[in-house]
CSV table of N, CA and C in Angstrom, one decimal:
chain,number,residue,atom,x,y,z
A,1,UNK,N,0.8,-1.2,0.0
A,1,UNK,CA,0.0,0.0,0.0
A,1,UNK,C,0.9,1.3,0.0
A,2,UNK,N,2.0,1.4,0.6
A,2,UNK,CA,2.9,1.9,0.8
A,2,UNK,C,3.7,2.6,-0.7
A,3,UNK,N,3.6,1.4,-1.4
A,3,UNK,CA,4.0,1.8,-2.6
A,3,UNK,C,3.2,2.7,-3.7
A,4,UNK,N,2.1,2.1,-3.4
A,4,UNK,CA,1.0,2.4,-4.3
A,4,UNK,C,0.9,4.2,-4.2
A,5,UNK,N,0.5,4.4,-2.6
A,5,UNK,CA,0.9,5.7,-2.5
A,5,UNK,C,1.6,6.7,-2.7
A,6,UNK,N,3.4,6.0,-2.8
A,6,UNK,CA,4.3,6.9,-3.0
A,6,UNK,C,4.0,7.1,-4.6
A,7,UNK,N,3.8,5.8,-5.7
A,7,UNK,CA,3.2,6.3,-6.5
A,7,UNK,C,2.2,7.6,-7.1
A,8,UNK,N,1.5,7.2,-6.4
A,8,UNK,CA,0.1,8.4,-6.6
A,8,UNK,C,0.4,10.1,-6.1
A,9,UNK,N,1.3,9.3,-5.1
A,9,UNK,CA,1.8,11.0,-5.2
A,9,UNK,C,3.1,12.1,-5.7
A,10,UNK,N,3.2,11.0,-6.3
A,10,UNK,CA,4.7,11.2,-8.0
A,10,UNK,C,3.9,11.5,-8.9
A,11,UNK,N,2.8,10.7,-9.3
A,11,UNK,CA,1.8,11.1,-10.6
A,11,UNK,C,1.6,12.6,-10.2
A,12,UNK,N,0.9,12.7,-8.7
A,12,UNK,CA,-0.2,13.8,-8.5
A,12,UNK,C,0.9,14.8,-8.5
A,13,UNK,N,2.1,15.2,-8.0
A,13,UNK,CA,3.3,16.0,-8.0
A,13,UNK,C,3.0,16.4,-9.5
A,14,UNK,N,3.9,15.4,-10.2
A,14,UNK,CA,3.5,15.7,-11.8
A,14,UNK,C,2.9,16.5,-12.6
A,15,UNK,N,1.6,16.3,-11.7
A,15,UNK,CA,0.8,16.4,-12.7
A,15,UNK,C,0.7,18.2,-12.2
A,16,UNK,N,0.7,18.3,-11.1
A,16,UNK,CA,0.6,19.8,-10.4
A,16,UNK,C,1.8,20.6,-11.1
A,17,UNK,N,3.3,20.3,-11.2
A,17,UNK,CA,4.3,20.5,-11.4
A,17,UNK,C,3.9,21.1,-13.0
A,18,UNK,N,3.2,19.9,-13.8
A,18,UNK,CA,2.9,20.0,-15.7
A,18,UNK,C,1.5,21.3,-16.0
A,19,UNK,N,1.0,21.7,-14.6
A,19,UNK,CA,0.4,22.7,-14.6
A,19,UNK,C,0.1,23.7,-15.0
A,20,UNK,N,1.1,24.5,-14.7
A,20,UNK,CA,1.4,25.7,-14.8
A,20,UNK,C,2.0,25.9,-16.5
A,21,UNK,N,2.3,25.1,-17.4
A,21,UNK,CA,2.8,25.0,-18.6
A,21,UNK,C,1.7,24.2,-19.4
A,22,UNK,N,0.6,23.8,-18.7
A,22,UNK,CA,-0.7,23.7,-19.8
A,22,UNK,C,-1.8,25.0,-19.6
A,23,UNK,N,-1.6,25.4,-18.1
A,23,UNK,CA,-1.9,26.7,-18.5
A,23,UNK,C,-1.6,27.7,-18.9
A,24,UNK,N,-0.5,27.7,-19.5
A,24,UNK,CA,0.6,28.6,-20.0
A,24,UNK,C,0.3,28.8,-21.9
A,25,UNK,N,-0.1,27.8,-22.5
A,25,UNK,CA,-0.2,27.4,-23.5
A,25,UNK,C,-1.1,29.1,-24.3
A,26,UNK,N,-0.9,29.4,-25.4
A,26,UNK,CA,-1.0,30.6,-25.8
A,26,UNK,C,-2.4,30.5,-27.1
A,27,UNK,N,-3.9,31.2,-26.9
A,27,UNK,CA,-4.8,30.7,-27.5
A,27,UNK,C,-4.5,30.9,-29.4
A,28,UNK,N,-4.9,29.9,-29.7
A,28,UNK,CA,-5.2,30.3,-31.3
A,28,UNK,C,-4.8,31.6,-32.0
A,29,UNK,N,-5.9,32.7,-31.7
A,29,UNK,CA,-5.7,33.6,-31.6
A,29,UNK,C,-4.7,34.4,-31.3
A,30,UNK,N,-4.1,34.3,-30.1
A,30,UNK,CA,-2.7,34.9,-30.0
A,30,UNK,C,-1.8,34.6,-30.6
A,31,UNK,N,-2.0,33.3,-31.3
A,31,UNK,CA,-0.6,32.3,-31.8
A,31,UNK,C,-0.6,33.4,-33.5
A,32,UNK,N,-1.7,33.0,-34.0
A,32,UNK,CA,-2.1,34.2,-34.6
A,32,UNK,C,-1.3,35.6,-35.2
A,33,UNK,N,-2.0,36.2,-33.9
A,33,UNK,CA,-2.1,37.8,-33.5
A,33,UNK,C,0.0,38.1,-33.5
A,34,UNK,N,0.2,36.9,-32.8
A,34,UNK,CA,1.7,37.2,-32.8
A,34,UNK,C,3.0,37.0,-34.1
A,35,UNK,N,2.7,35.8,-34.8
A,35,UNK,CA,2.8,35.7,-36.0
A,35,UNK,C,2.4,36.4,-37.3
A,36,UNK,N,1.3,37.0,-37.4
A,36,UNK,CA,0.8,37.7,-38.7
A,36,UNK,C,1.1,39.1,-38.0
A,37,UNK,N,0.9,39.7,-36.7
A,37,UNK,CA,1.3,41.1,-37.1
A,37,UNK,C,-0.3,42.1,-37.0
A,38,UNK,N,-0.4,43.1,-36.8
A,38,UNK,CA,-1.0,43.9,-37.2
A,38,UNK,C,-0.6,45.0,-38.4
A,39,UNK,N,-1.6,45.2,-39.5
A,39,UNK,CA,-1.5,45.9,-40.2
A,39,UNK,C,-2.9,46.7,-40.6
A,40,UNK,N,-3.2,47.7,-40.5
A,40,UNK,CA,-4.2,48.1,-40.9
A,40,UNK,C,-4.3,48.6,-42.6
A,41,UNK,N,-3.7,48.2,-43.3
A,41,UNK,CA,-3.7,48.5,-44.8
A,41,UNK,C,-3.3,47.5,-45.4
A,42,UNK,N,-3.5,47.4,-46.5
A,42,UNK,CA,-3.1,46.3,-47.4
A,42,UNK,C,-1.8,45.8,-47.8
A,43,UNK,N,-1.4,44.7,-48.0
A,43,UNK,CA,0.3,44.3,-48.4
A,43,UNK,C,0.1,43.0,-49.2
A,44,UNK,N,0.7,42.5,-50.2
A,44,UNK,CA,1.1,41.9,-50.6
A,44,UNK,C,1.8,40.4,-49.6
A,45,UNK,N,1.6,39.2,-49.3
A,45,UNK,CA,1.7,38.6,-48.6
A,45,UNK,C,3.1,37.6,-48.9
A,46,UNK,N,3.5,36.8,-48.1
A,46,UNK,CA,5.1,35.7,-48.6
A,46,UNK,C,4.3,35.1,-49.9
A,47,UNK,N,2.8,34.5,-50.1
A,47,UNK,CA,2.3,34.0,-50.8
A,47,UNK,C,2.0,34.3,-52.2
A,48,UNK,N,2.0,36.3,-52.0
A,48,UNK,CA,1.8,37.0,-53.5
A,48,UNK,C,0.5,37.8,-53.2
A,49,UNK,N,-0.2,37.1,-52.5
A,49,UNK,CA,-2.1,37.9,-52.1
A,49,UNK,C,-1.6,38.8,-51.7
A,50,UNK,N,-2.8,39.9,-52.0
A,50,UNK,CA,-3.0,41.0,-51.2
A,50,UNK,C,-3.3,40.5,-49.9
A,51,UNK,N,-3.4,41.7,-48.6
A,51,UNK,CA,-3.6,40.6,-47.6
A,51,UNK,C,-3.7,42.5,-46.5
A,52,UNK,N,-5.0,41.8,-45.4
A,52,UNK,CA,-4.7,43.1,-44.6
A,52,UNK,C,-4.8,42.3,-43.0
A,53,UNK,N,-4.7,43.9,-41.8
A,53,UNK,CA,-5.0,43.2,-40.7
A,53,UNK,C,-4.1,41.8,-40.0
A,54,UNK,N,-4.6,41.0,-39.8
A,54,UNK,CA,-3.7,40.1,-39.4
A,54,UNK,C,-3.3,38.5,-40.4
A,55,UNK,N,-2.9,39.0,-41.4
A,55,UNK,CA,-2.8,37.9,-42.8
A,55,UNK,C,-4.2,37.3,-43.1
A,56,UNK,N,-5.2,38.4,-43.3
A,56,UNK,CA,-6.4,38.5,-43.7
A,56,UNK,C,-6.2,38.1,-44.6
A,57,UNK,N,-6.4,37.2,-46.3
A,57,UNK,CA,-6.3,37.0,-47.4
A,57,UNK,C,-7.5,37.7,-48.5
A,58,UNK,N,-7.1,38.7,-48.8
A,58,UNK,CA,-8.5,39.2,-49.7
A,58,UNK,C,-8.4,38.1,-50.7
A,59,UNK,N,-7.5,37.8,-51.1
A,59,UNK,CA,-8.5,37.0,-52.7
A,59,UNK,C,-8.5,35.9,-52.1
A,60,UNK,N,-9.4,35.1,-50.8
A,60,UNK,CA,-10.0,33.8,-50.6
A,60,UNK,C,-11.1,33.9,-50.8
A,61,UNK,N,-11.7,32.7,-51.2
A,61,UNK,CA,-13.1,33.0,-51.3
A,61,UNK,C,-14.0,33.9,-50.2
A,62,UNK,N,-15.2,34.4,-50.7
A,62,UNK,CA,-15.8,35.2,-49.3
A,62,UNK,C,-15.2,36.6,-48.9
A,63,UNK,N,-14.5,37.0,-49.2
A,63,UNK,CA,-13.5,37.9,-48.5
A,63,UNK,C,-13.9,39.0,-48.8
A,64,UNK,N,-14.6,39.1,-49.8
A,64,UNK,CA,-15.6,40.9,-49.9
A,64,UNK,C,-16.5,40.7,-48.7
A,65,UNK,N,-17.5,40.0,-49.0
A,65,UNK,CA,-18.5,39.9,-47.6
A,65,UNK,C,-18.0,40.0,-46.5
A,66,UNK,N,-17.3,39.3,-46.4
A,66,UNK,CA,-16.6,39.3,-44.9
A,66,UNK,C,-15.9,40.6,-44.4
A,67,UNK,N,-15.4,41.7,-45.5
A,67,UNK,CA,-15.0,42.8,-45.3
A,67,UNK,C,-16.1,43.6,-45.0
A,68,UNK,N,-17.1,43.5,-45.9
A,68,UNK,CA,-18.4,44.4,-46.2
A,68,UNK,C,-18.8,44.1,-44.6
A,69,UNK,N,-18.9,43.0,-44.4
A,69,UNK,CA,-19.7,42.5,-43.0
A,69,UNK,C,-19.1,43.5,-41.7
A,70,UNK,N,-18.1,43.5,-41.6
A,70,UNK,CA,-17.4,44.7,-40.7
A,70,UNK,C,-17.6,45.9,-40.4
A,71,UNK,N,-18.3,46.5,-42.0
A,71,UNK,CA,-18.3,47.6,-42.1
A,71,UNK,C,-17.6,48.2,-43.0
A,72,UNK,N,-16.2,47.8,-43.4
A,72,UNK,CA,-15.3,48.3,-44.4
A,72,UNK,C,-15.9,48.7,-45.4
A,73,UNK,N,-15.0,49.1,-46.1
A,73,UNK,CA,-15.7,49.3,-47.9
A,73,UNK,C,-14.3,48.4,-48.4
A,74,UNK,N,-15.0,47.5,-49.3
A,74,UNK,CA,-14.3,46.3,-50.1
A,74,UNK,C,-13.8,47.3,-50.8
A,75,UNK,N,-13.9,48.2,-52.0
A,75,UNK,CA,-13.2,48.5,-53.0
A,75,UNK,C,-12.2,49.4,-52.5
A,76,UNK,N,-12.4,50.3,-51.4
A,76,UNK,CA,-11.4,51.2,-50.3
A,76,UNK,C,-10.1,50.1,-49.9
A,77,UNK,N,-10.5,48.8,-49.6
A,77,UNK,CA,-9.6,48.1,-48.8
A,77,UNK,C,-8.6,47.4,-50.0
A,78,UNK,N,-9.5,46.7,-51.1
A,78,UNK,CA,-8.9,46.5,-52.1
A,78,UNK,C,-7.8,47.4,-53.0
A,79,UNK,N,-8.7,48.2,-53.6
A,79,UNK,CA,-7.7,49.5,-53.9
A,79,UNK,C,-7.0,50.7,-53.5
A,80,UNK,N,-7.1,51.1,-52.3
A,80,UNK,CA,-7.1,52.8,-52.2
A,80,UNK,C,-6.6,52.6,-50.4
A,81,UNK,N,-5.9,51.1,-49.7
A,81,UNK,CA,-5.4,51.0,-48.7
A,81,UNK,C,-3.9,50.4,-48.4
A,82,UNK,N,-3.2,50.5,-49.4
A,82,UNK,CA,-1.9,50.2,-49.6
A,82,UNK,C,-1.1,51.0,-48.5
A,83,UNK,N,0.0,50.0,-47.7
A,83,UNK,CA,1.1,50.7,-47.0
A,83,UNK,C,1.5,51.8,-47.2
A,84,UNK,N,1.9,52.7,-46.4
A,84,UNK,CA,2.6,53.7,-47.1
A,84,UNK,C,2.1,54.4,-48.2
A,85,UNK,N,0.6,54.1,-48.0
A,85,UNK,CA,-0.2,55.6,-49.1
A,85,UNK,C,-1.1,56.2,-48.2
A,86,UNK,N,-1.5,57.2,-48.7
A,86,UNK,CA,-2.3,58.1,-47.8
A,86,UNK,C,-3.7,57.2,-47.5
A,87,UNK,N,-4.0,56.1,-48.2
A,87,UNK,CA,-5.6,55.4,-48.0
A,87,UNK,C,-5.0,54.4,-46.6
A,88,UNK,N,-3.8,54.8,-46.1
A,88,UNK,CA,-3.8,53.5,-45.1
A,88,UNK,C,-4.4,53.6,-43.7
A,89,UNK,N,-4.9,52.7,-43.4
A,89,UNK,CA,-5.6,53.0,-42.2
A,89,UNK,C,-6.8,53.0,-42.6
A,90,UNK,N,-7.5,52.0,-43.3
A,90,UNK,CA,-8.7,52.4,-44.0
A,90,UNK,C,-9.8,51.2,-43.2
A,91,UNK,N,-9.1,50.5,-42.5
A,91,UNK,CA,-9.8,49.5,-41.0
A,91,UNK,C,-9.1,49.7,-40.1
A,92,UNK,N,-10.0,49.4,-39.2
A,92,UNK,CA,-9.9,49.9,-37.4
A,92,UNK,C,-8.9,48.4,-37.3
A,93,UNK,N,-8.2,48.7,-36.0
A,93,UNK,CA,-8.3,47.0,-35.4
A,93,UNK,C,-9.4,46.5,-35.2
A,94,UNK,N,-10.2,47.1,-34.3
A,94,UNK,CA,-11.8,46.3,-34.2
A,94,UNK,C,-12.3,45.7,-35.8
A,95,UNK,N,-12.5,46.0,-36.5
A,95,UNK,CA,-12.7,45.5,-37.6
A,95,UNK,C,-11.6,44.4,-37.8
A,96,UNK,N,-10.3,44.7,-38.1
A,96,UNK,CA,-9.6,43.4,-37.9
A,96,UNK,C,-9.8,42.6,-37.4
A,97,UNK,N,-10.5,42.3,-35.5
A,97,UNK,CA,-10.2,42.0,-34.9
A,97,UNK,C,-11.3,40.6,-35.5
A,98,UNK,N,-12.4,41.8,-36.1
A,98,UNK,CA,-14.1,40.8,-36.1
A,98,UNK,C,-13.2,39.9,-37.0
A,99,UNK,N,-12.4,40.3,-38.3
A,99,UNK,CA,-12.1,39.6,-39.4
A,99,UNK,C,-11.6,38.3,-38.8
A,100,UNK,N,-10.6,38.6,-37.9
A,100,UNK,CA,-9.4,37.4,-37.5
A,100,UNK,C,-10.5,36.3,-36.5
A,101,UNK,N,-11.5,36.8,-35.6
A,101,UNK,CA,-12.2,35.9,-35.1
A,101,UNK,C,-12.8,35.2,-35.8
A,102,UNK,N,-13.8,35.7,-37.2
A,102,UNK,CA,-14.3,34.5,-38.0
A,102,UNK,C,-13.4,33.7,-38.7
A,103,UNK,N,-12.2,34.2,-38.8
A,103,UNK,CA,-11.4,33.3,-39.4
A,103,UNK,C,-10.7,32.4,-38.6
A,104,UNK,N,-10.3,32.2,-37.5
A,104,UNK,CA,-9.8,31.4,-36.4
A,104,UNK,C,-11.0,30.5,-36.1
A,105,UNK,N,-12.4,30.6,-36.2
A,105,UNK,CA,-13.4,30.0,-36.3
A,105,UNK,C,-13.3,28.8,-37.3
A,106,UNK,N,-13.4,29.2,-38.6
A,106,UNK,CA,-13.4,28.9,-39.6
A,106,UNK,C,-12.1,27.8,-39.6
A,107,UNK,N,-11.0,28.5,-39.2
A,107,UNK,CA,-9.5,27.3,-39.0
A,107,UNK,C,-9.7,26.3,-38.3
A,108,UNK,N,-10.4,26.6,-37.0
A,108,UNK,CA,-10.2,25.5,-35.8
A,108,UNK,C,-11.4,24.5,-36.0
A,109,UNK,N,-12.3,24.6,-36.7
A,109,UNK,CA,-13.5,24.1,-37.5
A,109,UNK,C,-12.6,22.7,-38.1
A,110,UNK,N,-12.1,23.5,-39.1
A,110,UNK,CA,-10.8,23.2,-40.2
A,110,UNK,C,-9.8,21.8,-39.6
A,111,UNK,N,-9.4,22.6,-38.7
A,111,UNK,CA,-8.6,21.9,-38.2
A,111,UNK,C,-8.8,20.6,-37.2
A,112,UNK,N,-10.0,20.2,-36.6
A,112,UNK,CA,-11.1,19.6,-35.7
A,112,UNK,C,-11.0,18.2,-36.7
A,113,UNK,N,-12.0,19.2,-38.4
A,113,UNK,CA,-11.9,17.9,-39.1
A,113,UNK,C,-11.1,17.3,-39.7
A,114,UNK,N,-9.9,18.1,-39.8
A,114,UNK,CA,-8.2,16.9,-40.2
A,114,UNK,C,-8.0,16.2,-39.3
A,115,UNK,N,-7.5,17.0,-38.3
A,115,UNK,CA,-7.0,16.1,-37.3
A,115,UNK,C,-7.6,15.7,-35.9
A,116,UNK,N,-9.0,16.3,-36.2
A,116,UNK,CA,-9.4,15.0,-34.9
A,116,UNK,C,-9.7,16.2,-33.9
A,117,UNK,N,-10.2,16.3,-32.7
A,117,UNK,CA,-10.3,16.8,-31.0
A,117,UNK,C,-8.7,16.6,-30.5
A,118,UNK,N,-8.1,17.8,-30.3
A,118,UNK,CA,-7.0,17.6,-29.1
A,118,UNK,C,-6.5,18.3,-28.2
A,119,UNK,N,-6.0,18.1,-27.4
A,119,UNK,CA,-5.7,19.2,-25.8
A,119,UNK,C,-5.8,20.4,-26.6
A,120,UNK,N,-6.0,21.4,-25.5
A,120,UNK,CA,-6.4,22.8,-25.9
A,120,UNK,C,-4.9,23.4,-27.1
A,121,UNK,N,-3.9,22.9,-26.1
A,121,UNK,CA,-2.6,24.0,-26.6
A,121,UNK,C,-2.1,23.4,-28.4
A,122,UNK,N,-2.4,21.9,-28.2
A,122,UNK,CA,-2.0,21.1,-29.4
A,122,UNK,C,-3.2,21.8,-30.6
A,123,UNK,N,-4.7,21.7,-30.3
A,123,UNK,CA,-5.4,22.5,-30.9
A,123,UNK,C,-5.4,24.2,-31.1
A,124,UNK,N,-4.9,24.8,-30.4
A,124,UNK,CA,-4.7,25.9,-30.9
A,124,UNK,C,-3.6,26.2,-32.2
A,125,UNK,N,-2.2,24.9,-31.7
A,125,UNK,CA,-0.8,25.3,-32.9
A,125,UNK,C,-1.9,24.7,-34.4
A,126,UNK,N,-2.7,23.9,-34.2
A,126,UNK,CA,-3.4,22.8,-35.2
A,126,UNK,C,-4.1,23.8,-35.6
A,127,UNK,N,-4.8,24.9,-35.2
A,127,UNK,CA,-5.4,26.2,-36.0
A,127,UNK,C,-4.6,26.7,-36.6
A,128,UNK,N,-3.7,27.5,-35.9
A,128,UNK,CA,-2.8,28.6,-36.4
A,128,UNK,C,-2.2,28.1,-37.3
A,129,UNK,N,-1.8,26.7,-37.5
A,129,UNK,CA,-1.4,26.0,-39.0
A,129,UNK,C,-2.4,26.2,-39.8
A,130,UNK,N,-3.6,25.8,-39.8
A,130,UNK,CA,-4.9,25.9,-40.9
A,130,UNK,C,-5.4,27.3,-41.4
A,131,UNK,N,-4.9,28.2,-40.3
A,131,UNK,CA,-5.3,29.4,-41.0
A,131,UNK,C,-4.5,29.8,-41.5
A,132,UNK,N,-3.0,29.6,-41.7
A,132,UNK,CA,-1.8,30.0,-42.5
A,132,UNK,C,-2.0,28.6,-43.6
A,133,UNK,N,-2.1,27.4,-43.8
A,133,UNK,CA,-2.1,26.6,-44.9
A,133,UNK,C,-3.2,26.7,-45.6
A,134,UNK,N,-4.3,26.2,-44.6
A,134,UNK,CA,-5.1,25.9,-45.1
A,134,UNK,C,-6.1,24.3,-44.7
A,135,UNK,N,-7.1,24.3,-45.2
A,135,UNK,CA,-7.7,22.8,-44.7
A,135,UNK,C,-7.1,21.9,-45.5
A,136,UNK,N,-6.3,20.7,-45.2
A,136,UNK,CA,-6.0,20.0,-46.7
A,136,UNK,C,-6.7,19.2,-46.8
């Protein structure tokens, strides 16, 4: 019995000890936010897309509506919001912000049905991959 205990309280140590670094784990979203960057105007992306916000992709499907939905004006964002022109600044962060939530939606959706349900932190890296790749 003796043993059994010292066991369970090596697991339970453990497990207390593995704590603090599963709650440490950084959401989707930030994984995100920290990697793509804020930009409030348009840029050309590693990929070639136009792209605003937080590696928003304008030419994916949907992506007028999805701007329109915000409030933006699609043709302002598309043409007349380039870096370094006077149209920049033509979305708020809040608007970014709506953009990147339905799209982190949309990824972890994405990402659920490739690979399955997994711990929170392994499902977050499993989004932030789908919303930079894509669903394969």
């Amino acid at each position: 019995a003796l043993n059994i205990m010292r066991t369970f309280a090596v697991a339970l140590l453990a497990a207390v000890l593995a704590l603090p670094a599963v709650l440490a784990c950084e959401s989707a979203t930030s994984l995100i936010e920290s990697a793509e960057g804020y930009r409030d105007c348009t840029y050309v992306d590693t990929t070639g897309h136009k792209t605003i916000c937080y590696g928003f992709n304008l030419a994916a499907n949907g992506a007028e509506s999805k701007v329109q939905s915000v409030g933006a004006n699609w043709n302002t964002v598309l043409n007349d919001c380039g870096c370094g022109t006077s149209g920049a600044g033509c979305v708020s962060q809040s608007q970014c912000a709506q953009l990147l939530s339905g799209s982190v939606q949309q990824a972890a959706e994405g990402a659920a049905r490739v690979f399955g349900n997994q711990c929170a932190c392994i499902q977050a890296v499993l989004t932030d991959m789908t919303y930079n790749l894509g669903e394969a």
